[in-house]
PDB file of C-alpha atoms in Angstrom:
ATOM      1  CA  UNK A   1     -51.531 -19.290 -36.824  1.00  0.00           C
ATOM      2  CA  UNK A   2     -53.628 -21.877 -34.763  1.00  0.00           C
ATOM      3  CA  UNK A   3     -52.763 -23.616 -31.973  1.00  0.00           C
ATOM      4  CA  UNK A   4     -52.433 -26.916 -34.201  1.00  0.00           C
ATOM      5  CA  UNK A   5     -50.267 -24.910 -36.827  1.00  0.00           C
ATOM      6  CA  UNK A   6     -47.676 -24.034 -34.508  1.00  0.00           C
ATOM      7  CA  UNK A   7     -47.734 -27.215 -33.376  1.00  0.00           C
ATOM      8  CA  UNK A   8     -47.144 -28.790 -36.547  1.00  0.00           C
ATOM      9  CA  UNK A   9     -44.931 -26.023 -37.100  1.00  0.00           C
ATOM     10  CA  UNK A  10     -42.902 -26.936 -34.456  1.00  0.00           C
ATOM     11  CA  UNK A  11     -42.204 -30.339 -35.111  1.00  0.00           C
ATOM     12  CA  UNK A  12     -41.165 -29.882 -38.812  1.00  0.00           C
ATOM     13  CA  UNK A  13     -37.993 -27.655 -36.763  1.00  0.00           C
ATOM     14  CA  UNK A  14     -37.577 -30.124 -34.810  1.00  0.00           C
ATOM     15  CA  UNK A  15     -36.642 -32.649 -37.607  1.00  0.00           C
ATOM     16  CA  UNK A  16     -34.633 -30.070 -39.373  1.00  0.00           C
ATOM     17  CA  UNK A  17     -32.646 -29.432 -36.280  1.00  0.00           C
ATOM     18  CA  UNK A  18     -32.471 -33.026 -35.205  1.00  0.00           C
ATOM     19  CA  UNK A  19     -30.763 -33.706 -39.265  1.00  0.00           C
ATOM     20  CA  UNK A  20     -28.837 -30.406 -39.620  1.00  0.00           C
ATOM     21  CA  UNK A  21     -27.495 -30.130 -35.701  1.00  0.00           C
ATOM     22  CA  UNK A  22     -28.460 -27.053 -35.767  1.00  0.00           C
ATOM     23  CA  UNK A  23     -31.527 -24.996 -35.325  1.00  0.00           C
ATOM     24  CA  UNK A  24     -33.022 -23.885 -38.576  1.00  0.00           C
ATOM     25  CA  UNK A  25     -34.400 -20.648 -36.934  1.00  0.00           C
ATOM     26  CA  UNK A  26     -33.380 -18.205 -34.502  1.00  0.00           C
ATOM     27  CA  UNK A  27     -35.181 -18.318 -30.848  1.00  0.00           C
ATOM     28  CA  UNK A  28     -37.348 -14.773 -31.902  1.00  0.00           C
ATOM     29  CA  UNK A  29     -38.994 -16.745 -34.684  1.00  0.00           C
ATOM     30  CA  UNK A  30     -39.890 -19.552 -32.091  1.00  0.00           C
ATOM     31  CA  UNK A  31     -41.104 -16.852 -29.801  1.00  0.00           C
ATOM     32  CA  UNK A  32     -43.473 -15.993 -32.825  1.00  0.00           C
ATOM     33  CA  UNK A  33     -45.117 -19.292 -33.421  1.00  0.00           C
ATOM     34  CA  UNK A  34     -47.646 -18.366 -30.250  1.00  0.00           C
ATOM     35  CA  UNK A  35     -51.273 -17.964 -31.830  1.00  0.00           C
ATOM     36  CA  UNK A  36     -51.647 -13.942 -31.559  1.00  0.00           C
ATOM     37  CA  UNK A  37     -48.079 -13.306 -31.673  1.00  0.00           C
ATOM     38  CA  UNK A  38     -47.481 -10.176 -33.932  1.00  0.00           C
ATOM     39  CA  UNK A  39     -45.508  -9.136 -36.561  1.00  0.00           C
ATOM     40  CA  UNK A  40     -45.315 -12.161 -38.386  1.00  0.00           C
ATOM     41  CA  UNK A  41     -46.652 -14.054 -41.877  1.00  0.00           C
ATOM     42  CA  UNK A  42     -46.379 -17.972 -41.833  1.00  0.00           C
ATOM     43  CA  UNK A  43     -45.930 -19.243 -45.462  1.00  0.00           C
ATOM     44  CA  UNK A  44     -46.442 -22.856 -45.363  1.00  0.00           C
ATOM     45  CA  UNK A  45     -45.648 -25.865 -48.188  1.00  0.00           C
ATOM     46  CA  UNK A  46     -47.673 -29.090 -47.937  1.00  0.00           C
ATOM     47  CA  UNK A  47     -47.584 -32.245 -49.834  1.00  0.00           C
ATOM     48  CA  UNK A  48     -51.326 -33.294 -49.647  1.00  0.00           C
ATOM     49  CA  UNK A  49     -52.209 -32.978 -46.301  1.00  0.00           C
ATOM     50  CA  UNK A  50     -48.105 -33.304 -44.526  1.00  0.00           C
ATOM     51  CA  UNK A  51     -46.248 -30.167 -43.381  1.00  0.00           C
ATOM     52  CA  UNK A  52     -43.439 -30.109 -46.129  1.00  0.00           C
ATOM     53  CA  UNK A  53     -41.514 -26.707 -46.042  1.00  0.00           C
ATOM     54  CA  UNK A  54     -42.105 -23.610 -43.630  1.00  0.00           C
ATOM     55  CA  UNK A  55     -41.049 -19.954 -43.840  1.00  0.00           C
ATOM     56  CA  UNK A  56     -41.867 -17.127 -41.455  1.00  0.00           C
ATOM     57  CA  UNK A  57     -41.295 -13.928 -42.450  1.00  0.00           C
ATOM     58  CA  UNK A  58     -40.490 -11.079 -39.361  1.00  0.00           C
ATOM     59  CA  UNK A  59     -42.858  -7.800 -40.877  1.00  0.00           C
ATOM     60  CA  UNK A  60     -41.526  -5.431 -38.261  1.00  0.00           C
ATOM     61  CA  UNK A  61     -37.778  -5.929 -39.560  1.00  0.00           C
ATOM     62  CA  UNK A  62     -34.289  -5.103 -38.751  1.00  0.00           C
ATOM     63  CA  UNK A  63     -33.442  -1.705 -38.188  1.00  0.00           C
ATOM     64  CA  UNK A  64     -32.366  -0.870 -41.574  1.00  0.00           C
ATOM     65  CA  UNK A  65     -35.893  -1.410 -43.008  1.00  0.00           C
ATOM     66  CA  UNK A  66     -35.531  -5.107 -44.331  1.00  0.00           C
ATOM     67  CA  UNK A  67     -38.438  -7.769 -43.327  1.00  0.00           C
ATOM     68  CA  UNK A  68     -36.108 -11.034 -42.527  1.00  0.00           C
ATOM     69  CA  UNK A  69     -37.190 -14.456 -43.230  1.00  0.00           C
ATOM     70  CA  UNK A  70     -36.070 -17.843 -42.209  1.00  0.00           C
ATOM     71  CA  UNK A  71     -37.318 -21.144 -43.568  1.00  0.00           C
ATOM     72  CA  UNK A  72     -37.137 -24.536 -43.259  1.00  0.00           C
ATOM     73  CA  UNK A  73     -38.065 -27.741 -45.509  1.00  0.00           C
ATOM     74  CA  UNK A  74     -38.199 -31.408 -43.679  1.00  0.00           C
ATOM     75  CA  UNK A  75     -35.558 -33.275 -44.666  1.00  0.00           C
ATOM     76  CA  UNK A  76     -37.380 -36.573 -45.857  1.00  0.00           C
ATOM     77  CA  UNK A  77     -38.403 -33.648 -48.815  1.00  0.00           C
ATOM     78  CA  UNK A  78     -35.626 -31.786 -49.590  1.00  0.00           C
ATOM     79  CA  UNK A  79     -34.490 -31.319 -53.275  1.00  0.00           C
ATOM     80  CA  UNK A  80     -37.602 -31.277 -54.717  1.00  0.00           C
ATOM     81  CA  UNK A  81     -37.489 -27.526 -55.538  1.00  0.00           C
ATOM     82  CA  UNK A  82     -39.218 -26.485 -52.056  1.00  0.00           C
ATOM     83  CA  UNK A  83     -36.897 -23.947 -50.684  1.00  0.00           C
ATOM     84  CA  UNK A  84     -36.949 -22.058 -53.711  1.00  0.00           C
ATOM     85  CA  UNK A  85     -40.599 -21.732 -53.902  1.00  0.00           C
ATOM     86  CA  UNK A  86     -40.828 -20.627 -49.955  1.00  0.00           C
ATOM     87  CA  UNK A  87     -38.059 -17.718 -50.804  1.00  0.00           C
ATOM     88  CA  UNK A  88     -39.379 -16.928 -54.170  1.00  0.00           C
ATOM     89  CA  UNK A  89     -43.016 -16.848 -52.705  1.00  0.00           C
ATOM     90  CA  UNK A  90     -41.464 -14.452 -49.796  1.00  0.00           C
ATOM     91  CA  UNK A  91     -39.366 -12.623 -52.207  1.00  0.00           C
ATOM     92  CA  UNK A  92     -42.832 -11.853 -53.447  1.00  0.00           C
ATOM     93  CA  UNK A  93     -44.611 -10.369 -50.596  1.00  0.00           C
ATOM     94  CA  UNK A  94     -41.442  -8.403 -48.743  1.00  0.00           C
ATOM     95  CA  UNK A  95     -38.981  -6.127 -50.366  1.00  0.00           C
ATOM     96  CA  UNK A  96     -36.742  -5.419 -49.628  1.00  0.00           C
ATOM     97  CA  UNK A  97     -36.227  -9.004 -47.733  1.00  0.00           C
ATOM     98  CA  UNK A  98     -32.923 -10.981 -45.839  1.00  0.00           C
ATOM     99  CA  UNK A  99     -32.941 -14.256 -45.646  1.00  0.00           C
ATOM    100  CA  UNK A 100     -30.973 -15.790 -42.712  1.00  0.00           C
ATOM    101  CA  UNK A 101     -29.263 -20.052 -43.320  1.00  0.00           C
ATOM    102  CA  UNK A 102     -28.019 -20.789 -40.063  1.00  0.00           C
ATOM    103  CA  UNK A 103     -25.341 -23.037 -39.296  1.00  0.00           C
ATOM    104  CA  UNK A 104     -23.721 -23.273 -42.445  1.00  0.00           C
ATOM    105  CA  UNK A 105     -25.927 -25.564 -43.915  1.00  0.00           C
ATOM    106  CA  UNK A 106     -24.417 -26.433 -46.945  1.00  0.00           C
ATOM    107  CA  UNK A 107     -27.722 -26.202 -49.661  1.00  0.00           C
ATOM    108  CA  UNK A 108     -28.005 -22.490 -48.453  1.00  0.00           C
ATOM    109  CA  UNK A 109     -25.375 -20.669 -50.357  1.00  0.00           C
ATOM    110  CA  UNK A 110     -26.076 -23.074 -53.683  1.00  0.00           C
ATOM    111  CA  UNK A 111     -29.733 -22.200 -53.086  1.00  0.00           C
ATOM    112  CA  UNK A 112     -29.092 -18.479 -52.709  1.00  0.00           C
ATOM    113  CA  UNK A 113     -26.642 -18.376 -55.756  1.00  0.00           C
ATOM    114  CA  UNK A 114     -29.552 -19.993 -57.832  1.00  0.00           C
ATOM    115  CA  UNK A 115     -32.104 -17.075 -56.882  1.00  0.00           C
ATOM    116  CA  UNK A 116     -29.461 -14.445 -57.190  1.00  0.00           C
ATOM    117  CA  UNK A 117     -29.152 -13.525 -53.660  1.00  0.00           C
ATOM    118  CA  UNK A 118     -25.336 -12.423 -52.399  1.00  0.00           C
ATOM    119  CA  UNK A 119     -24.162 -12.644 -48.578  1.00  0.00           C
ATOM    120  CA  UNK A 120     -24.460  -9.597 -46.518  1.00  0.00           C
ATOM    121  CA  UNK A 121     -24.267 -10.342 -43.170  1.00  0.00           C
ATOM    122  CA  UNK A 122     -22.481 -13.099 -41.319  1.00  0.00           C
ATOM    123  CA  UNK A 123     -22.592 -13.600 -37.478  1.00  0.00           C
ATOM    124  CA  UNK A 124     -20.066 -16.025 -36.416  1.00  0.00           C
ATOM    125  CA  UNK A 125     -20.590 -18.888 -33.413  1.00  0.00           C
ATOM    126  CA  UNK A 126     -17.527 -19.160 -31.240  1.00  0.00           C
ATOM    127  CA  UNK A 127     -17.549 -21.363 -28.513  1.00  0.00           C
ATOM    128  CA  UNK A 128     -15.193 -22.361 -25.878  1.00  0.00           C
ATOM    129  CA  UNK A 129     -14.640 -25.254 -22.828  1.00  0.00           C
ATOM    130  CA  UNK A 130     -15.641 -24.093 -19.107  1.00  0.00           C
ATOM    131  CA  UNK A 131     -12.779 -26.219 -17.500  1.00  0.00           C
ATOM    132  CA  UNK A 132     -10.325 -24.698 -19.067  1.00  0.00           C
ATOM    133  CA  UNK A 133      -8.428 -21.899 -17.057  1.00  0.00           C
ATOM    134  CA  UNK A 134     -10.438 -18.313 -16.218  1.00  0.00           C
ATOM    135  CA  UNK A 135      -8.408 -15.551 -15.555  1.00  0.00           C
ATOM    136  CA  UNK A 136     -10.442 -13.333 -12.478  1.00  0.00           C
ATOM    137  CA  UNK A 137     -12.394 -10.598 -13.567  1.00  0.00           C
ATOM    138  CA  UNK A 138     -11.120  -7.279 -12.496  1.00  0.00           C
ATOM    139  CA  UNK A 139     -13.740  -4.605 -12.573  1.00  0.00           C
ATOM    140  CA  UNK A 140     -12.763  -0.638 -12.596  1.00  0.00           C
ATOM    141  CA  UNK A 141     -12.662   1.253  -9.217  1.00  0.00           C
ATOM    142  CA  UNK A 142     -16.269   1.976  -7.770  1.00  0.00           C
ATOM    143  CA  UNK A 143     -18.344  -0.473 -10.195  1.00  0.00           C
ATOM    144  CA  UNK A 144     -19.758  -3.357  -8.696  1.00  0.00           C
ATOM    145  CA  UNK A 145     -21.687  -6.413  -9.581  1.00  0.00           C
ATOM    146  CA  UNK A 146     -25.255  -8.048  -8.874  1.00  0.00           C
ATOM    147  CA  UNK A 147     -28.447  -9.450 -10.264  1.00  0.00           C
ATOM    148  CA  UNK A 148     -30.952  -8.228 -12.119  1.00  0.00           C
ATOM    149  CA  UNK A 149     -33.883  -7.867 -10.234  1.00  0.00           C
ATOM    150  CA  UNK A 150     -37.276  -8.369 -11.746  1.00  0.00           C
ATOM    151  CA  UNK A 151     -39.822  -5.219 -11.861  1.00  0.00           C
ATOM    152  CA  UNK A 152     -37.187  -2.717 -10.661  1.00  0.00           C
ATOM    153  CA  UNK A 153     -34.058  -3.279 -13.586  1.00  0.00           C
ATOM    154  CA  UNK A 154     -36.095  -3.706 -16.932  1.00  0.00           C
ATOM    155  CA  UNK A 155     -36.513  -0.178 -17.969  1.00  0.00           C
ATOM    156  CA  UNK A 156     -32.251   1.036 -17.360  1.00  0.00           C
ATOM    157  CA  UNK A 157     -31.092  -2.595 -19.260  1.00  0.00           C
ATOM    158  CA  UNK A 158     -32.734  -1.609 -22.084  1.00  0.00           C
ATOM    159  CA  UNK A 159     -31.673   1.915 -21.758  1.00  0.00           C
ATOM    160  CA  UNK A 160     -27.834   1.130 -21.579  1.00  0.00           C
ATOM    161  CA  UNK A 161     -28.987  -2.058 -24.574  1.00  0.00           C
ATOM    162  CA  UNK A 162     -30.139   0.888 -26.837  1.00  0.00           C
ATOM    163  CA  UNK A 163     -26.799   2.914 -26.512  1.00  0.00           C
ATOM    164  CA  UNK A 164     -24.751  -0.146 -26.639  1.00  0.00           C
ATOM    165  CA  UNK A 165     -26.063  -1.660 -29.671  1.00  0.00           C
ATOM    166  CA  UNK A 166     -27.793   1.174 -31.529  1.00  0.00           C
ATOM    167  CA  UNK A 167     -25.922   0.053 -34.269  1.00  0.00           C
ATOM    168  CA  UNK A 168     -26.788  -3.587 -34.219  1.00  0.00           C
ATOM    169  CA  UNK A 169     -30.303  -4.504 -36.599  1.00  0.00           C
ATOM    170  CA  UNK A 170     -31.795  -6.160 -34.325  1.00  0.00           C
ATOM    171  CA  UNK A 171     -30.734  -6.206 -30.788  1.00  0.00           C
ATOM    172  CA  UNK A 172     -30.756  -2.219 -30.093  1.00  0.00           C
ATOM    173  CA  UNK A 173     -34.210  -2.083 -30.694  1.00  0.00           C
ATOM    174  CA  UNK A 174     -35.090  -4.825 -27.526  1.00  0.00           C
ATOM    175  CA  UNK A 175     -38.258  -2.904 -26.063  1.00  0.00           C
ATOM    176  CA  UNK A 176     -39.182  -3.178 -22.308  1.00  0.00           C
ATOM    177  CA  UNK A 177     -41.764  -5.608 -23.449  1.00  0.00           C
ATOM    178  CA  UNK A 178     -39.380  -7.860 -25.060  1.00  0.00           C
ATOM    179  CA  UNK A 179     -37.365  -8.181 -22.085  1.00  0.00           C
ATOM    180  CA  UNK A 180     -40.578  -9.289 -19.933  1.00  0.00           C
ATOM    181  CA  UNK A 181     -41.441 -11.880 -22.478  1.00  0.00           C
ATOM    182  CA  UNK A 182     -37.709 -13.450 -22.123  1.00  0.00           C
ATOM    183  CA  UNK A 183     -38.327 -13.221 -18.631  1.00  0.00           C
ATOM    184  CA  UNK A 184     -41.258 -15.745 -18.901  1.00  0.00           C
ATOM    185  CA  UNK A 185     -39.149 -18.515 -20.746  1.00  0.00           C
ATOM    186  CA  UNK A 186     -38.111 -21.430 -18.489  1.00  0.00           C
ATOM    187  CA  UNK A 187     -34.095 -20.645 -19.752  1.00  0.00           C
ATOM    188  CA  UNK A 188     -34.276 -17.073 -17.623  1.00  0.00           C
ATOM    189  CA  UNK A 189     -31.976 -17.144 -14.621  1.00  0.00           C
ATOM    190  CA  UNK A 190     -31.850 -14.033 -13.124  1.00  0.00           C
ATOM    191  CA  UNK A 191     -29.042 -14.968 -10.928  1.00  0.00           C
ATOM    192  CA  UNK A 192     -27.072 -15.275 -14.473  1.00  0.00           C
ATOM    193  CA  UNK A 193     -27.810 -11.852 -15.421  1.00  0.00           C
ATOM    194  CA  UNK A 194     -25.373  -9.565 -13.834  1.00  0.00           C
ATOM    195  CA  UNK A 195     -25.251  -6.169 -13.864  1.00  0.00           C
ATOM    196  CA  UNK A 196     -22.680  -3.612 -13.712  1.00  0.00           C
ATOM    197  CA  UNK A 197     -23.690  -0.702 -11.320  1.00  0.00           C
ATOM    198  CA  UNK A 198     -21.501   2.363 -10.503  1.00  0.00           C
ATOM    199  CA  UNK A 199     -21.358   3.364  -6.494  1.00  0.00           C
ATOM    200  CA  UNK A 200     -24.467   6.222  -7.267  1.00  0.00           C
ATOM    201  CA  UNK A 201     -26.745   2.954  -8.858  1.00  0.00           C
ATOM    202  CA  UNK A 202     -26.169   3.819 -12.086  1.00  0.00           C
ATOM    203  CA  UNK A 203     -26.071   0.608 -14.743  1.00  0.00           C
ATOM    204  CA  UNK A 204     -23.163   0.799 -16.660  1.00  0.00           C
ATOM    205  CA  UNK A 205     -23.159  -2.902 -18.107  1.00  0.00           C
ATOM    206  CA  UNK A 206     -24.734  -6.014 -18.111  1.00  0.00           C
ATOM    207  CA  UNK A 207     -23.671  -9.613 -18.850  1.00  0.00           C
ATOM    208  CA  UNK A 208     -26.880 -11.557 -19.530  1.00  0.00           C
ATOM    209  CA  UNK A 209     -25.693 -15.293 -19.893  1.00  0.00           C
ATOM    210  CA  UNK A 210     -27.571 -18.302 -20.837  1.00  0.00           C
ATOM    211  CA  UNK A 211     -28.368 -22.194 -20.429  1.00  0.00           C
ATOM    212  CA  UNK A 212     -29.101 -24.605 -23.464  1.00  0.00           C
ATOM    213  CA  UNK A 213     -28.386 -27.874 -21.758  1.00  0.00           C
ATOM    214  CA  UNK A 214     -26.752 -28.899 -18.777  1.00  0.00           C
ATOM    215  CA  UNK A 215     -23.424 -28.783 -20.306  1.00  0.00           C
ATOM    216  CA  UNK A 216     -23.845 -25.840 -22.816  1.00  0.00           C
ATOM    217  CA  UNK A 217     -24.060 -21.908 -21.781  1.00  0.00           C
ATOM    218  CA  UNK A 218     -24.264 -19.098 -23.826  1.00  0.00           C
ATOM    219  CA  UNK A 219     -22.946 -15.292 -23.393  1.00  0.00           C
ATOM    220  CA  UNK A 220     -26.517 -14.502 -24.389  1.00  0.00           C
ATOM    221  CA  UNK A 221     -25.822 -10.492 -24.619  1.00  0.00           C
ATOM    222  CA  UNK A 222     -22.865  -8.201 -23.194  1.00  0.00           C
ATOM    223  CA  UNK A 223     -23.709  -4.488 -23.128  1.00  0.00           C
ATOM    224  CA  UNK A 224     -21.372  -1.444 -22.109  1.00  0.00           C
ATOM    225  CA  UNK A 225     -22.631   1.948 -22.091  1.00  0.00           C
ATOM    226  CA  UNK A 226     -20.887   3.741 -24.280  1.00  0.00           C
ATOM    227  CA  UNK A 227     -19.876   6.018 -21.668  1.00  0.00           C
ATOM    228  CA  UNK A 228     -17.868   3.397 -19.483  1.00  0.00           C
ATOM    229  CA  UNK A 229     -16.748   1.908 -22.666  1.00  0.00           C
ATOM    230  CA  UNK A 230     -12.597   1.517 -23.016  1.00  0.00           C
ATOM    231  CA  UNK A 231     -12.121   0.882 -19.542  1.00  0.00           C
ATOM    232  CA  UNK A 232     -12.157  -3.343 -19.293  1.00  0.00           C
ATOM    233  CA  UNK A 233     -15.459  -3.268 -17.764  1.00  0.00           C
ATOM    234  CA  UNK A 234     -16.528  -5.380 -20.993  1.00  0.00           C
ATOM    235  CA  UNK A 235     -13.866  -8.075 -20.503  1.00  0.00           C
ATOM    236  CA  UNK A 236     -14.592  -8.008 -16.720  1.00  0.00           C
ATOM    237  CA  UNK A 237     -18.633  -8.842 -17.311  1.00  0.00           C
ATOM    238  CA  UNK A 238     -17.780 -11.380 -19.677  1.00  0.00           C
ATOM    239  CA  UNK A 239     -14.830 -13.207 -17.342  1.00  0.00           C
ATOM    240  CA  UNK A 240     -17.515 -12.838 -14.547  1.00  0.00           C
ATOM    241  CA  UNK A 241     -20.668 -14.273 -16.488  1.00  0.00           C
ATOM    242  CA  UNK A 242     -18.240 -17.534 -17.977  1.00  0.00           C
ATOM    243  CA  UNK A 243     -17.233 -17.979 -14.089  1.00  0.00           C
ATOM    244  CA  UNK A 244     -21.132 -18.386 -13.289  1.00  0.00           C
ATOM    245  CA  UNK A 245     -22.208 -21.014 -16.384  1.00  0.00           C
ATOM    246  CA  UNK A 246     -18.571 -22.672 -14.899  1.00  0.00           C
ATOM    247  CA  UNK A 247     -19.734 -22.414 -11.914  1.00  0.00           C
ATOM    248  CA  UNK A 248     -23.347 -23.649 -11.940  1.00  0.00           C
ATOM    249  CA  UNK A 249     -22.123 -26.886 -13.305  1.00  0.00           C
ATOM    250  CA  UNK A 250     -21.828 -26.402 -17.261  1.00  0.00           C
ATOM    251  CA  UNK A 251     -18.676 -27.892 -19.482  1.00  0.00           C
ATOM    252  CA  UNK A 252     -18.972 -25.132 -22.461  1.00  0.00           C
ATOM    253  CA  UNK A 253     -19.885 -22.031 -23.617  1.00  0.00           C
ATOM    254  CA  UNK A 254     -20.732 -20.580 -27.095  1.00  0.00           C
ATOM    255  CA  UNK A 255     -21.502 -16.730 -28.224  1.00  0.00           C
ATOM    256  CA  UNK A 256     -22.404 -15.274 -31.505  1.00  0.00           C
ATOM    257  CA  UNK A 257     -20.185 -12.044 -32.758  1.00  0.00           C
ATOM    258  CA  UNK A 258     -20.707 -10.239 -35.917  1.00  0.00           C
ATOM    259  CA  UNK A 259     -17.863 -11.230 -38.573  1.00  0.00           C
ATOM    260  CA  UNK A 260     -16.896  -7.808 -39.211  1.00  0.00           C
ATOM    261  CA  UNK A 261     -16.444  -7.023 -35.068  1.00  0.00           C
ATOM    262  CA  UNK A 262     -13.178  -7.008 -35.589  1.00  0.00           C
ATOM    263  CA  UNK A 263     -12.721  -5.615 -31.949  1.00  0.00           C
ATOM    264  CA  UNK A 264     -14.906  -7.900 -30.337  1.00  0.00           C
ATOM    265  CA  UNK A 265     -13.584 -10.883 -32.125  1.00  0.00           C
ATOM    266  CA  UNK A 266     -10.166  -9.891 -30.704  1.00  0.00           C
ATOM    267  CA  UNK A 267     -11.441 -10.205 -27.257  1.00  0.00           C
ATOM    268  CA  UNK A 268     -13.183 -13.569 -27.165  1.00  0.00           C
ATOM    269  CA  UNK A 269     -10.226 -15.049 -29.179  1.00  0.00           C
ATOM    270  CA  UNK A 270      -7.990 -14.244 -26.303  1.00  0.00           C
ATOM    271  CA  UNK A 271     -10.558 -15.692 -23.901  1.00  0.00           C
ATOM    272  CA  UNK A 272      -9.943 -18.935 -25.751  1.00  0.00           C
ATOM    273  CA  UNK A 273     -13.212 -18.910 -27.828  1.00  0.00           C
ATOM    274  CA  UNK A 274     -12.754 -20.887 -31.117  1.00  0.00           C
ATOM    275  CA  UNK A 275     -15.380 -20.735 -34.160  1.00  0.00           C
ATOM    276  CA  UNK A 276     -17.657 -23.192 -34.247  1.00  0.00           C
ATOM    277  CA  UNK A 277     -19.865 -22.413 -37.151  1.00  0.00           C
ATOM    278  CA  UNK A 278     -21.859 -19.336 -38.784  1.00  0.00           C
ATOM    279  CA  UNK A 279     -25.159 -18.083 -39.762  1.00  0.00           C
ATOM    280  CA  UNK A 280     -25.448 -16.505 -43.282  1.00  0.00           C
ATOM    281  CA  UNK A 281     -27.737 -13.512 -44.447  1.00  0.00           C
ATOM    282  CA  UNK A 282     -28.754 -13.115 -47.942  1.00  0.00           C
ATOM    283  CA  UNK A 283     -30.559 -10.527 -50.059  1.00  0.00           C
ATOM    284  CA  UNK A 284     -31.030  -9.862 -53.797  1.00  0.00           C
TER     285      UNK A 284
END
C-alpha cells in the first residue's frame, strides 16, 4: 500500500464512521494502513477512478488459525452489491476466514445471512458515566500500584498479558514489539497505565486505560496473572484506572468484554457499566 492508498484509504473510514457512529474497523487494522506494515492484503473496490469499498484482510490471524477481515463500503455506494463482492473476493483468497461488523450495523447480519456466514464471536461494548459514584479500590496486602515505565516494564506486561489472556485470539499473543508500537501513538499515557507490583517487584496486574476524546476513556486492557487471580486485585485495577480517566477530566468510560465472559460481565455490571453496542464475527 502507498502512501496515497492509505490515504485514500483512510478517508473512505472516515465517512463510514462519520454515517455509521461507529468505526468500521478495529484500531490494529488502522495500525496496518502504514506503507511497509506487515501481515496484511488490501482488497480495494473502485468505481472508475473513486475509492468505493475497502477490505483488509489480517494474514497472520487469530490464534485459532483464522485470517480476519474487516471491510468497509462508502456510504454514498452502498447497496449496489459491493460488500458482497469484497467478502466473496476475500472468502476467496483466506480460508478459513472471520469477518468482524462492528457496531451493530444493521446490513451486516442480512449481508452475512446472504453469503451463508453464521455468528461466532460477539464482543460486547459496555460503557458507563465517570461522575457517577466510585467505590475506592482496595488492593490485597503487599501489592502496590505505579506506572509503567518505558524501556524497563515492556518485556514482564507482556509476560503476565500472555498468561492472562492465553485464551483470548488475539490479545494473548501482544509481542514486545506490539507494545512499543502502541507506545508511539499520540493516545499512550503512561501515567494511565498502572501496574500492579507485589513488595519483591514482581507484576502481578496491569490496568492499561485509554483516551478517545476529552470526555470518553476506555479500560483499554485489564490483566491478572493467573497466579494472583481470585483475590480482588482485578476489581481493584479496574476501580483504580476509572478513578484516573475521572480524574484527568473525562465524563465516560466504555470497555469491550467477550459475550460469553460471563464472569467478567458480572463485574463491570456491578461497576455500573451498561451495553452500549456490539461487534459481530462471522464465518462460513
Amino acid at each position: 500500500m502507498s502512501p496515497e492508498q492509505s490515504d485514500e484509504v483512510s478517508g473512505l473510514l472516515g465517512a463510514a464512521q462519520a454515517a455509521d457512529g461507529v468505526a468500521p474497523v478495529g484500531e490494529a487494522v488502522e495500525l496496518r494502513l502504514r506503507p511497509g506494515s506487515p501481515g496484511s492484503r488490501h482488497l480495494i473496490a473502485r468505481d472508475g477512478d473513486e475509492l468505493v469499498g475497502y477490505l483488509h484482510l489480517d494474514v497472520f490471524g487469530d490464534s485459532d488459525g483464522n485470517e480476519v477481515a474487516e471491510l468497509a463500503v462508502h456510504p454514498e455506494h452502498r447497496r449496489r452489491g459491493i460488500g458482497s463482492a469484497l467478502v466473496e473476493a476475500v472468502a476467496d483468497r483466506a480460508k478459513p476466514v472471520r469477518v468482524w461488523s462492528h457496531g451493530g450495523h444493521p446490513g451486516a447480519e442480512a449481508l452475512a445471512a446472504k453469503l451463508g456466514y453464521r455468528k461466532v464471536r460477539e464482543l460486547l461494548r459496555l460503557r458507563r458515566p465517570l461522575d457517577a459514584e466510585l467505590p475506592p479500590p482496595v488492593l490485597p496486602e503487599g501489592v502496590t500500584l505505579r506506572p509503567f515505565v518505558r524501556g524497563r516494564d515492556e518485556a514482564a506486561v507482556v509476560y503476565v498479558n500472555h498468561r492472562a489472556f492465553s485464551w483470548h485470539p488475539e490479545q494473548g499473543s501482544m509481542s514486545i514489539e506490539d507494545l512499543r508500537e502502541k507506545e508511539q501513538q499520540r493516545w499512550f499515557d503512561p501515567a494511565g497505565f498502572l501496574l500492579a507490583v507485589a513488595a519483591d517487584g514482581r507484576l502481578l496486574g496491569f490496568h492499561w486505560t485509554k483516551a478517545h476524546t476529552a470526555e470518553l476513556g476506555e479500560v483499554y486492557v485489564v490483566g491478572v496473572d493467573p497466579d494472583a487471580q481470585g483475590g480482588g486485585l482485578g476489581k481493584a485495577i479496574t476501580l483504580a484506572g476509572l478513578a484516573h480517566l475521572r480524574d484527568t477530566g473525562l465524563t465516560e468510560v466504555m470497555l469491550y468484554v467477550e459475550s460469553d465472559n460471563a464472569a467478567a460481565l458480572a463485574v463491570y455490571k456491578r461497576l455500573g457499566f451498561t451495553l452500549w453496542d456490539s461487534d459481530v464475527q462471522y464465518a462460513r
